[in-house]
Amino acid sequence: MVKTDHTLKAEDVHRFDSGKPGPTIVIAGGMHGDELTGINVVRALIMAFFSGARVLEAGVLYLALGNPRAIARGTRGSYPGADLNRCFTKAVLKDGEGIEYEHDRARELAAIFTYVDFGIDIHATSKPSEPFVFSQRFVDCPDTQILQWLNGTERLVVDPNQIFAGEPVTLDELLGRAGPLRGLCYETGYAADTSKQVAVAMEMYNILAYKKMITLAAPELWT
């Protein structure tokens, strides 16, 4: 089996290629630098695939830390008021509006992820909350079973009419432009609570196993 691991020119975006047919999936965390669960989960997955503890058996997997500057500072954005997850707009991506770090980073990530088959962006809330899932489009999706692996799916928020912002602005909405359920935002709970990060990592592995990209032993499956 051919397996290639390398870091792309984009900082903290890692691409794992099985060398075999299969889907192209992105798992992202740290779009906001103070949401530690997603950051720690993505770091754990990167380490697992680089070390060989996990082996990609089909398709291509991107593992991305969204906003390295904000992560380094432990803040939501790279400066007060900045929000990378509001920068995936037409004005920024197509028209080149904005010269701040978050604008450049949005263009960088969009260039890599626009054509993936599926992506999940791991987030956390600023106030205590139960986990929930956000999807711009959900109707008539042929792959809704993927949601069975996510805690909080019973609290599913959909925004097909783009009421939230009037246009796609977030990473999961960018992914969802080409079809239903191509992109999900997974709000894992309160940002100050990192107790779920092992469970969330297992959920990501379960999704990859469901997509036949890795193999998990039955006792590993998170229920």
mmCIF file of N, CA and C in Angstrom, residues 6 8 13-16 24-28 42 56 60-64 112-113 116 213:
data_model
loop_
_atom_site.group_PDB
_atom_site.id
_atom_site.type_symbol
_atom_site.label_atom_id
_atom_site.label_comp_id
_atom_site.label_asym_id
_atom_site.label_seq_id
_atom_site.Cartn_x
_atom_site.Cartn_y
_atom_site.Cartn_z
ATOM 1 N N HIS A 6 2.452 14.548 3.875
ATOM 2 C CA HIS A 6 3.255 15.749 3.746
ATOM 3 C C HIS A 6 2.458 16.969 4.162
ATOM 4 N N LEU A 8 1.352 20.657 3.343
ATOM 5 C CA LEU A 8 1.207 21.521 2.180
ATOM 6 C C LEU A 8 1.860 22.868 2.456
ATOM 7 N N VAL A 13 -1.713 22.496 7.582
ATOM 8 C CA VAL A 13 -2.647 21.680 6.808
ATOM 9 C C VAL A 13 -1.867 20.463 6.319
ATOM 10 N N HIS A 14 -2.315 19.294 6.714
ATOM 11 C CA HIS A 14 -1.606 18.058 6.397
ATOM 12 C C HIS A 14 -2.471 17.192 5.490
ATOM 13 N N ARG A 15 -1.837 16.613 4.496
ATOM 14 C CA ARG A 15 -2.537 15.775 3.507
ATOM 15 C C ARG A 15 -1.988 14.359 3.593
ATOM 16 N N PHE A 16 -2.898 13.408 3.750
ATOM 17 C CA PHE A 16 -2.543 11.993 3.782
ATOM 18 C C PHE A 16 -3.223 11.315 2.592
ATOM 19 N N THR A 24 -12.368 12.118 -0.640
ATOM 20 C CA THR A 24 -11.452 13.119 -0.103
ATOM 21 C C THR A 24 -12.179 13.858 1.012
ATOM 22 N N ILE A 25 -11.635 13.778 2.209
ATOM 23 C CA ILE A 25 -12.298 14.308 3.398
ATOM 24 C C ILE A 25 -11.364 15.251 4.128
ATOM 25 N N VAL A 26 -11.938 16.317 4.692
ATOM 26 C CA VAL A 26 -11.166 17.223 5.541
ATOM 27 C C VAL A 26 -11.789 17.246 6.937
ATOM 28 N N ILE A 27 -10.941 17.172 7.955
ATOM 29 C CA ILE A 27 -11.349 17.374 9.339
ATOM 30 C C ILE A 27 -10.540 18.560 9.854
ATOM 31 N N ALA A 28 -11.243 19.591 10.294
ATOM 32 C CA ALA A 28 -10.588 20.826 10.716
ATOM 33 C C ALA A 28 -10.945 21.157 12.159
ATOM 34 N N VAL A 42 -7.640 17.396 16.329
ATOM 35 C CA VAL A 42 -6.919 17.403 15.054
ATOM 36 C C VAL A 42 -5.444 17.092 15.277
ATOM 37 N N LEU A 56 -4.261 5.106 6.698
ATOM 38 C CA LEU A 56 -5.296 5.439 5.735
ATOM 39 C C LEU A 56 -5.303 4.375 4.643
ATOM 40 N N VAL A 60 -8.229 10.236 0.330
ATOM 41 C CA VAL A 60 -7.313 11.293 0.766
ATOM 42 C C VAL A 60 -7.910 11.979 1.987
ATOM 43 N N LEU A 61 -7.078 12.233 2.976
ATOM 44 C CA LEU A 61 -7.529 12.886 4.206
ATOM 45 C C LEU A 61 -6.708 14.142 4.450
ATOM 46 N N TYR A 62 -7.398 15.262 4.615
ATOM 47 C CA TYR A 62 -6.771 16.500 5.055
ATOM 48 C C TYR A 62 -7.086 16.706 6.532
ATOM 49 N N LEU A 63 -6.063 17.028 7.303
ATOM 50 C CA LEU A 63 -6.234 17.402 8.706
ATOM 51 C C LEU A 63 -5.690 18.810 8.860
ATOM 52 N N ALA A 64 -6.536 19.727 9.324
ATOM 53 C CA ALA A 64 -6.169 21.141 9.292
ATOM 54 C C ALA A 64 -6.430 21.825 10.623
ATOM 55 N N ILE A 112 -7.743 24.961 -1.161
ATOM 56 C CA ILE A 112 -7.461 23.543 -0.936
ATOM 57 C C ILE A 112 -8.737 22.731 -0.797
ATOM 58 N N PHE A 113 -9.744 23.296 -0.104
ATOM 59 C CA PHE A 113 -10.875 22.494 0.339
ATOM 60 C C PHE A 113 -12.151 22.619 -0.497
ATOM 61 N N VAL A 116 -13.340 19.097 -1.913
ATOM 62 C CA VAL A 116 -13.360 17.851 -1.150
ATOM 63 C C VAL A 116 -14.766 17.264 -1.177
ATOM 64 N N MET A 213 -12.297 4.344 4.948
ATOM 65 C CA MET A 213 -10.957 4.907 4.779
ATOM 66 C C MET A 213 -9.966 4.334 5.786
#
